[in-house]
Amino acid sequence: MKAGYVLSAVSLSVLLAAAAGPASAADDKLEQLKEQGFARIAIANEPPFTAVGADGKVSGAAPDVARVIFEKLGVKEVVASISEYGAMIPGLQAGRHDAITAGLFMKPERCNAVAYSEPILCDAEAFALKKGNPLKLTSYKDIADNPDAKIGAPGGGTEEKLALEAGVPRDRVIVVPDGQSGIKMLQDGRIDVYSLPVLSIHDLMAKAKDPNLETVAPVVNAPVYCDGAAFRKQDVALRDAFDVELKKLKESGEFAKIIEPYGFSAKAAMSTSRDKLCAAAK
């Protein structure tokens, strides 16, 4: 009986979309999310962008913004799954996620592959290193120029890409699954530097409380990035609806109240736009 109901609902949806035209068909995604009562979001476990507590509760600046906006759109819950950055967009395109809310910074290939919202979180890059910075690493080029230096970075993430673009050989760019592993690898001497956004490194260092480590921030000659929620290209109507509520959050001051306790600047996100960031990335 339940299967029949789903089939008839889908059939009706298809008929209505065909009758109403492409715009109505594009709106179906939001209606689908409202009906199922939740949106599936891809996240990383990288505070303060995203975080998963011991009880499984998802928090962090990006999911918190998404949760509020989806509620305003009539979608009651967000259900998060942890993913490596390099797997997020393929997972989105394959339909395993409805959106990515994970500090996924706007990059040329990403702007071409997904429909980004307007900017939400902005940050620079940082290094965690041994105390005294014995190899004198302040830029990705410094790592490339030192044949003994190994860098740890998230697989498919911005930091991995920056290191490779700076000329660090593939065998000296070590993929790290999560922040805690990165700090442990640094402490054990398996890598010489661990790179993440400034706020993420600061969070990890505060938790590690290791006097033998220090931070370089921001990384010399590394760009400042902004992320946005990412949607499939065919779900641009959902993205546009998300943007409408995001704009309202920014104008009301509620946006600042959500992200600034995590250390992010609302002003930074409001000082630029998706069009500027994607154009600059190219």
PDB file of N, CA and C in Angstrom, residues 137-219:
ATOM      1  N   LEU A 137      58.879  26.988   7.676  1.00  0.00           N
ATOM      2  CA  LEU A 137      57.837  26.871   6.655  1.00  0.00           C
ATOM      3  C   LEU A 137      56.745  27.915   6.902  1.00  0.00           C
ATOM      4  N   THR A 138      56.634  28.876   6.011  1.00  0.00           N
ATOM      5  CA  THR A 138      55.591  29.900   6.143  1.00  0.00           C
ATOM      6  C   THR A 138      54.700  29.971   4.905  1.00  0.00           C
ATOM      7  N   SER A 139      55.036  29.169   3.878  1.00  0.00           N
ATOM      8  CA  SER A 139      54.239  29.166   2.649  1.00  0.00           C
ATOM      9  C   SER A 139      54.263  27.767   2.047  1.00  0.00           C
ATOM     10  N   TYR A 140      53.354  27.496   1.144  1.00  0.00           N
ATOM     11  CA  TYR A 140      53.366  26.201   0.460  1.00  0.00           C
ATOM     12  C   TYR A 140      54.622  26.062  -0.394  1.00  0.00           C
ATOM     13  N   LYS A 141      55.124  27.179  -0.928  1.00  0.00           N
ATOM     14  CA  LYS A 141      56.350  27.150  -1.728  1.00  0.00           C
ATOM     15  C   LYS A 141      57.543  26.723  -0.867  1.00  0.00           C
ATOM     16  N   ASP A 142      57.559  27.169   0.397  1.00  0.00           N
ATOM     17  CA  ASP A 142      58.630  26.747   1.301  1.00  0.00           C
ATOM     18  C   ASP A 142      58.666  25.225   1.419  1.00  0.00           C
ATOM     19  N   ILE A 143      57.495  24.618   1.471  1.00  0.00           N
ATOM     20  CA  ILE A 143      57.419  23.153   1.585  1.00  0.00           C
ATOM     21  C   ILE A 143      57.936  22.506   0.303  1.00  0.00           C
ATOM     22  N   ALA A 144      57.535  23.086  -0.839  1.00  0.00           N
ATOM     23  CA  ALA A 144      57.988  22.557  -2.131  1.00  0.00           C
ATOM     24  C   ALA A 144      59.504  22.638  -2.260  1.00  0.00           C
ATOM     25  N   ASP A 145      60.083  23.723  -1.737  1.00  0.00           N
ATOM     26  CA  ASP A 145      61.521  23.961  -1.891  1.00  0.00           C
ATOM     27  C   ASP A 145      62.380  23.135  -0.940  1.00  0.00           C
ATOM     28  N   ASN A 146      61.760  22.543   0.087  1.00  0.00           N
ATOM     29  CA  ASN A 146      62.509  21.739   1.052  1.00  0.00           C
ATOM     30  C   ASN A 146      62.239  20.256   0.778  1.00  0.00           C
ATOM     31  N   PRO A 147      63.205  19.536   0.242  1.00  0.00           N
ATOM     32  CA  PRO A 147      62.976  18.133  -0.150  1.00  0.00           C
ATOM     33  C   PRO A 147      62.654  17.207   1.015  1.00  0.00           C
ATOM     34  N   ASP A 148      62.874  17.679   2.242  1.00  0.00           N
ATOM     35  CA  ASP A 148      62.595  16.839   3.413  1.00  0.00           C
ATOM     36  C   ASP A 148      61.222  17.099   4.017  1.00  0.00           C
ATOM     37  N   ALA A 149      60.536  18.147   3.566  1.00  0.00           N
ATOM     38  CA  ALA A 149      59.290  18.563   4.216  1.00  0.00           C
ATOM     39  C   ALA A 149      58.089  17.797   3.666  1.00  0.00           C
ATOM     40  N   LYS A 150      57.294  17.256   4.578  1.00  0.00           N
ATOM     41  CA  LYS A 150      56.047  16.577   4.217  1.00  0.00           C
ATOM     42  C   LYS A 150      54.872  17.337   4.825  1.00  0.00           C
ATOM     43  N   ILE A 151      53.815  17.526   4.025  1.00  0.00           N
ATOM     44  CA  ILE A 151      52.634  18.239   4.496  1.00  0.00           C
ATOM     45  C   ILE A 151      51.443  17.299   4.556  1.00  0.00           C
ATOM     46  N   GLY A 152      50.648  17.426   5.608  1.00  0.00           N
ATOM     47  CA  GLY A 152      49.398  16.692   5.730  1.00  0.00           C
ATOM     48  C   GLY A 152      48.234  17.612   5.391  1.00  0.00           C
ATOM     49  N   ALA A 153      47.243  17.082   4.672  1.00  0.00           N
ATOM     50  CA  ALA A 153      46.099  17.883   4.241  1.00  0.00           C
ATOM     51  C   ALA A 153      44.911  16.968   3.961  1.00  0.00           C
ATOM     52  N   PRO A 154      43.683  17.500   4.026  1.00  0.00           N
ATOM     53  CA  PRO A 154      42.507  16.677   3.717  1.00  0.00           C
ATOM     54  C   PRO A 154      42.503  16.242   2.256  1.00  0.00           C
ATOM     55  N   GLY A 155      42.128  15.008   1.999  1.00  0.00           N
ATOM     56  CA  GLY A 155      42.052  14.515   0.628  1.00  0.00           C
ATOM     57  C   GLY A 155      41.011  15.262  -0.174  1.00  0.00           C
ATOM     58  N   GLY A 156      41.418  15.817  -1.310  1.00  0.00           N
ATOM     59  CA  GLY A 156      40.500  16.560  -2.163  1.00  0.00           C
ATOM     60  C   GLY A 156      40.196  17.954  -1.686  1.00  0.00           C
ATOM     61  N   GLY A 157      40.849  18.383  -0.618  1.00  0.00           N
ATOM     62  CA  GLY A 157      40.585  19.701  -0.048  1.00  0.00           C
ATOM     63  C   GLY A 157      41.443  20.796  -0.663  1.00  0.00           C
ATOM     64  N   THR A 158      41.146  22.014  -0.267  1.00  0.00           N
ATOM     65  CA  THR A 158      41.854  23.182  -0.777  1.00  0.00           C
ATOM     66  C   THR A 158      43.350  23.111  -0.480  1.00  0.00           C
ATOM     67  N   GLU A 159      43.699  22.682   0.721  1.00  0.00           N
ATOM     68  CA  GLU A 159      45.105  22.672   1.138  1.00  0.00           C
ATOM     69  C   GLU A 159      45.928  21.685   0.313  1.00  0.00           C
ATOM     70  N   GLU A 160      45.365  20.526   0.018  1.00  0.00           N
ATOM     71  CA  GLU A 160      46.054  19.564  -0.837  1.00  0.00           C
ATOM     72  C   GLU A 160      46.321  20.192  -2.211  1.00  0.00           C
ATOM     73  N   LYS A 161      45.313  20.860  -2.745  1.00  0.00           N
ATOM     74  CA  LYS A 161      45.436  21.473  -4.070  1.00  0.00           C
ATOM     75  C   LYS A 161      46.485  22.590  -4.063  1.00  0.00           C
ATOM     76  N   LEU A 162      46.474  23.423  -3.017  1.00  0.00           N
ATOM     77  CA  LEU A 162      47.447  24.515  -2.931  1.00  0.00           C
ATOM     78  C   LEU A 162      48.874  23.980  -2.850  1.00  0.00           C
ATOM     79  N   ALA A 163      49.058  22.898  -2.087  1.00  0.00           N
ATOM     80  CA  ALA A 163      50.387  22.306  -1.960  1.00  0.00           C
ATOM     81  C   ALA A 163      50.872  21.769  -3.306  1.00  0.00           C
ATOM     82  N   LEU A 164      50.020  21.040  -4.002  1.00  0.00           N
ATOM     83  CA  LEU A 164      50.399  20.476  -5.298  1.00  0.00           C
ATOM     84  C   LEU A 164      50.669  21.578  -6.321  1.00  0.00           C
ATOM     85  N   GLU A 165      49.833  22.621  -6.310  1.00  0.00           N
ATOM     86  CA  GLU A 165      50.021  23.730  -7.249  1.00  0.00           C
ATOM     87  C   GLU A 165      51.326  24.480  -6.974  1.00  0.00           C
ATOM     88  N   ALA A 166      51.752  24.491  -5.701  1.00  0.00           N
ATOM     89  CA  ALA A 166      52.999  25.173  -5.344  1.00  0.00           C
ATOM     90  C   ALA A 166      54.222  24.353  -5.717  1.00  0.00           C
ATOM     91  N   GLY A 167      53.994  23.115  -6.152  1.00  0.00           N
ATOM     92  CA  GLY A 167      55.110  22.278  -6.583  1.00  0.00           C
ATOM     93  C   GLY A 167      55.545  21.217  -5.603  1.00  0.00           C
ATOM     94  N   VAL A 168      54.775  21.020  -4.518  1.00  0.00           N
ATOM     95  CA  VAL A 168      55.118  19.939  -3.593  1.00  0.00           C
ATOM     96  C   VAL A 168      54.826  18.612  -4.298  1.00  0.00           C
ATOM     97  N   PRO A 169      55.809  17.713  -4.378  1.00  0.00           N
ATOM     98  CA  PRO A 169      55.572  16.427  -5.055  1.00  0.00           C
ATOM     99  C   PRO A 169      54.465  15.634  -4.367  1.00  0.00           C
ATOM    100  N   ARG A 170      53.752  14.836  -5.166  1.00  0.00           N
ATOM    101  CA  ARG A 170      52.624  14.055  -4.661  1.00  0.00           C
ATOM    102  C   ARG A 170      53.023  13.184  -3.472  1.00  0.00           C
ATOM    103  N   ASP A 171      54.228  12.621  -3.504  1.00  0.00           N
ATOM    104  CA  ASP A 171      54.633  11.717  -2.430  1.00  0.00           C
ATOM    105  C   ASP A 171      54.961  12.444  -1.127  1.00  0.00           C
ATOM    106  N   ARG A 172      55.019  13.794  -1.168  1.00  0.00           N
ATOM    107  CA  ARG A 172      55.229  14.562   0.066  1.00  0.00           C
ATOM    108  C   ARG A 172      53.965  15.281   0.513  1.00  0.00           C
ATOM    109  N   VAL A 173      52.847  15.019  -0.159  1.00  0.00           N
ATOM    110  CA  VAL A 173      51.543  15.531   0.265  1.00  0.00           C
ATOM    111  C   VAL A 173      50.762  14.339   0.810  1.00  0.00           C
ATOM    112  N   ILE A 174      50.621  14.285   2.127  1.00  0.00           N
ATOM    113  CA  ILE A 174      50.025  13.127   2.798  1.00  0.00           C
ATOM    114  C   ILE A 174      48.553  13.403   3.088  1.00  0.00           C
ATOM    115  N   VAL A 175      47.693  12.552   2.566  1.00  0.00           N
ATOM    116  CA  VAL A 175      46.246  12.716   2.805  1.00  0.00           C
ATOM    117  C   VAL A 175      45.926  12.313   4.244  1.00  0.00           C
ATOM    118  N   VAL A 176      45.239  13.228   4.944  1.00  0.00           N
ATOM    119  CA  VAL A 176      44.897  13.026   6.357  1.00  0.00           C
ATOM    120  C   VAL A 176      43.367  12.954   6.477  1.00  0.00           C
ATOM    121  N   PRO A 177      42.834  11.921   7.141  1.00  0.00           N
ATOM    122  CA  PRO A 177      41.376  11.740   7.171  1.00  0.00           C
ATOM    123  C   PRO A 177      40.613  12.744   8.026  1.00  0.00           C
ATOM    124  N   ASP A 178      41.239  13.249   9.100  1.00  0.00           N
ATOM    125  CA  ASP A 178      40.541  14.198   9.978  1.00  0.00           C
ATOM    126  C   ASP A 178      41.558  14.985  10.790  1.00  0.00           C
ATOM    127  N   GLY A 179      41.064  16.021  11.472  1.00  0.00           N
ATOM    128  CA  GLY A 179      41.949  16.921  12.196  1.00  0.00           C
ATOM    129  C   GLY A 179      42.749  16.265  13.301  1.00  0.00           C
ATOM    130  N   GLN A 180      42.103  15.406  14.074  1.00  0.00           N
ATOM    131  CA  GLN A 180      42.803  14.747  15.177  1.00  0.00           C
ATOM    132  C   GLN A 180      43.953  13.886  14.650  1.00  0.00           C
ATOM    133  N   SER A 181      43.707  13.215  13.519  1.00  0.00           N
ATOM    134  CA  SER A 181      44.758  12.398  12.913  1.00  0.00           C
ATOM    135  C   SER A 181      45.911  13.267  12.434  1.00  0.00           C
ATOM    136  N   GLY A 182      45.574  14.451  11.909  1.00  0.00           N
ATOM    137  CA  GLY A 182      46.612  15.362  11.432  1.00  0.00           C
ATOM    138  C   GLY A 182      47.535  15.816  12.551  1.00  0.00           C
ATOM    139  N   ILE A 183      46.965  16.171  13.681  1.00  0.00           N
ATOM    140  CA  ILE A 183      47.775  16.598  14.822  1.00  0.00           C
ATOM    141  C   ILE A 183      48.622  15.440  15.343  1.00  0.00           C
ATOM    142  N   LYS A 184      48.051  14.232  15.401  1.00  0.00           N
ATOM    143  CA  LYS A 184      48.795  13.060  15.878  1.00  0.00           C
ATOM    144  C   LYS A 184      49.966  12.750  14.937  1.00  0.00           C
ATOM    145  N   MET A 185      49.728  12.844  13.630  1.00  0.00           N
ATOM    146  CA  MET A 185      50.797  12.587  12.664  1.00  0.00           C
ATOM    147  C   MET A 185      51.905  13.621  12.794  1.00  0.00           C
ATOM    148  N   LEU A 186      51.526  14.857  13.089  1.00  0.00           N
ATOM    149  CA  LEU A 186      52.513  15.920  13.301  1.00  0.00           C
ATOM    150  C   LEU A 186      53.317  15.638  14.568  1.00  0.00           C
ATOM    151  N   GLN A 187      52.637  15.262  15.630  1.00  0.00           N
ATOM    152  CA  GLN A 187      53.311  14.956  16.897  1.00  0.00           C
ATOM    153  C   GLN A 187      54.259  13.772  16.757  1.00  0.00           C
ATOM    154  N   ASP A 188      53.868  12.797  15.941  1.00  0.00           N
ATOM    155  CA  ASP A 188      54.674  11.583  15.763  1.00  0.00           C
ATOM    156  C   ASP A 188      55.790  11.757  14.740  1.00  0.00           C
ATOM    157  N   GLY A 189      55.838  12.919  14.064  1.00  0.00           N
ATOM    158  CA  GLY A 189      56.883  13.172  13.096  1.00  0.00           C
ATOM    159  C   GLY A 189      56.647  12.562  11.727  1.00  0.00           C
ATOM    160  N   ARG A 190      55.425  12.087  11.474  1.00  0.00           N
ATOM    161  CA  ARG A 190      55.132  11.497  10.162  1.00  0.00           C
ATOM    162  C   ARG A 190      54.905  12.588   9.109  1.00  0.00           C
ATOM    163  N   ILE A 191      54.544  13.785   9.560  1.00  0.00           N
ATOM    164  CA  ILE A 191      54.475  14.960   8.688  1.00  0.00           C
ATOM    165  C   ILE A 191      55.168  16.109   9.413  1.00  0.00           C
ATOM    166  N   ASP A 192      55.583  17.118   8.649  1.00  0.00           N
ATOM    167  CA  ASP A 192      56.271  18.275   9.240  1.00  0.00           C
ATOM    168  C   ASP A 192      55.354  19.467   9.412  1.00  0.00           C
ATOM    169  N   VAL A 193      54.236  19.455   8.703  1.00  0.00           N
ATOM    170  CA  VAL A 193      53.282  20.553   8.780  1.00  0.00           C
ATOM    171  C   VAL A 193      51.906  20.006   8.438  1.00  0.00           C
ATOM    172  N   TYR A 194      50.906  20.517   9.154  1.00  0.00           N
ATOM    173  CA  TYR A 194      49.519  20.146   8.866  1.00  0.00           C
ATOM    174  C   TYR A 194      48.781  21.417   8.509  1.00  0.00           C
ATOM    175  N   SER A 195      48.071  21.392   7.387  1.00  0.00           N
ATOM    176  CA  SER A 195      47.431  22.614   6.896  1.00  0.00           C
ATOM    177  C   SER A 195      45.914  22.478   6.825  1.00  0.00           C
ATOM    178  N   LEU A 196      45.255  23.495   7.355  1.00  0.00           N
ATOM    179  CA  LEU A 196      43.798  23.629   7.309  1.00  0.00           C
ATOM    180  C   LEU A 196      43.481  25.129   7.368  1.00  0.00           C
ATOM    181  N   PRO A 197      42.205  25.510   7.221  1.00  0.00           N
ATOM    182  CA  PRO A 197      41.863  26.920   7.441  1.00  0.00           C
ATOM    183  C   PRO A 197      42.237  27.384   8.850  1.00  0.00           C
ATOM    184  N   VAL A 198      42.432  28.679   8.994  1.00  0.00           N
ATOM    185  CA  VAL A 198      42.904  29.260  10.252  1.00  0.00           C
ATOM    186  C   VAL A 198      42.065  28.819  11.445  1.00  0.00           C
ATOM    187  N   LEU A 199      40.748  28.951  11.326  1.00  0.00           N
ATOM    188  CA  LEU A 199      39.886  28.644  12.462  1.00  0.00           C
ATOM    189  C   LEU A 199      39.928  27.162  12.821  1.00  0.00           C
ATOM    190  N   SER A 200      40.075  26.307  11.833  1.00  0.00           N
ATOM    191  CA  SER A 200      40.150  24.868  12.100  1.00  0.00           C
ATOM    192  C   SER A 200      41.447  24.515  12.829  1.00  0.00           C
ATOM    193  N   ILE A 201      42.554  25.097  12.393  1.00  0.00           N
ATOM    194  CA  ILE A 201      43.836  24.860  13.063  1.00  0.00           C
ATOM    195  C   ILE A 201      43.797  25.394  14.500  1.00  0.00           C
ATOM    196  N   HIS A 202      43.241  26.575  14.679  1.00  0.00           N
ATOM    197  CA  HIS A 202      43.151  27.140  16.026  1.00  0.00           C
ATOM    198  C   HIS A 202      42.326  26.230  16.944  1.00  0.00           C
ATOM    199  N   ASP A 203      41.234  25.687  16.421  1.00  0.00           N
ATOM    200  CA  ASP A 203      40.385  24.793  17.216  1.00  0.00           C
ATOM    201  C   ASP A 203      41.153  23.530  17.606  1.00  0.00           C
ATOM    202  N   LEU A 204      41.861  22.943  16.660  1.00  0.00           N
ATOM    203  CA  LEU A 204      42.625  21.725  16.938  1.00  0.00           C
ATOM    204  C   LEU A 204      43.749  21.981  17.942  1.00  0.00           C
ATOM    205  N   MET A 205      44.421  23.102  17.780  1.00  0.00           N
ATOM    206  CA  MET A 205      45.532  23.414  18.687  1.00  0.00           C
ATOM    207  C   MET A 205      45.027  23.674  20.108  1.00  0.00           C
ATOM    208  N   ALA A 206      43.873  24.319  20.211  1.00  0.00           N
ATOM    209  CA  ALA A 206      43.300  24.576  21.540  1.00  0.00           C
ATOM    210  C   ALA A 206      42.949  23.267  22.235  1.00  0.00           C
ATOM    211  N   LYS A 207      42.484  22.302  21.467  1.00  0.00           N
ATOM    212  CA  LYS A 207      42.117  21.007  22.042  1.00  0.00           C
ATOM    213  C   LYS A 207      43.350  20.161  22.357  1.00  0.00           C
ATOM    214  N   ALA A 208      44.375  20.266  21.522  1.00  0.00           N
ATOM    215  CA  ALA A 208      45.578  19.458  21.729  1.00  0.00           C
ATOM    216  C   ALA A 208      46.364  19.905  22.953  1.00  0.00           C
ATOM    217  N   LYS A 209      46.404  21.206  23.195  1.00  0.00           N
ATOM    218  CA  LYS A 209      47.137  21.767  24.338  1.00  0.00           C
ATOM    219  C   LYS A 209      48.562  21.222  24.407  1.00  0.00           C
ATOM    220  N   ASP A 210      49.204  21.178  23.252  1.00  0.00           N
ATOM    221  CA  ASP A 210      50.554  20.617  23.172  1.00  0.00           C
ATOM    222  C   ASP A 210      51.562  21.765  23.053  1.00  0.00           C
ATOM    223  N   PRO A 211      52.378  22.002  24.086  1.00  0.00           N
ATOM    224  CA  PRO A 211      53.341  23.110  24.046  1.00  0.00           C
ATOM    225  C   PRO A 211      54.450  22.911  23.014  1.00  0.00           C
ATOM    226  N   ASN A 212      54.519  21.719  22.433  1.00  0.00           N
ATOM    227  CA  ASN A 212      55.549  21.443  21.438  1.00  0.00           C
ATOM    228  C   ASN A 212      55.102  21.765  20.009  1.00  0.00           C
ATOM    229  N   LEU A 213      53.902  22.322  19.891  1.00  0.00           N
ATOM    230  CA  LEU A 213      53.381  22.696  18.578  1.00  0.00           C
ATOM    231  C   LEU A 213      53.115  24.194  18.527  1.00  0.00           C
ATOM    232  N   GLU A 214      53.128  24.755  17.319  1.00  0.00           N
ATOM    233  CA  GLU A 214      52.774  26.159  17.148  1.00  0.00           C
ATOM    234  C   GLU A 214      52.056  26.346  15.809  1.00  0.00           C
ATOM    235  N   THR A 215      51.560  27.545  15.596  1.00  0.00           N
ATOM    236  CA  THR A 215      50.761  27.849  14.414  1.00  0.00           C
ATOM    237  C   THR A 215      51.397  28.968  13.598  1.00  0.00           C
ATOM    238  N   VAL A 216      51.327  28.836  12.277  1.00  0.00           N
ATOM    239  CA  VAL A 216      51.641  29.928  11.361  1.00  0.00           C
ATOM    240  C   VAL A 216      50.332  30.302  10.676  1.00  0.00           C
ATOM    241  N   ALA A 217      49.883  31.540  10.864  1.00  0.00           N
ATOM    242  CA  ALA A 217      48.614  31.964  10.278  1.00  0.00           C
ATOM    243  C   ALA A 217      48.607  33.480  10.079  1.00  0.00           C
ATOM    244  N   PRO A 218      48.168  33.958   8.911  1.00  0.00           N
ATOM    245  CA  PRO A 218      47.815  33.152   7.744  1.00  0.00           C
ATOM    246  C   PRO A 218      49.056  32.705   6.988  1.00  0.00           C
ATOM    247  N   VAL A 219      48.891  31.681   6.160  1.00  0.00           N
ATOM    248  CA  VAL A 219      49.990  31.191   5.317  1.00  0.00           C
ATOM    249  C   VAL A 219      50.349  32.273   4.296  1.00  0.00           C
TER     250      VAL A 219
END
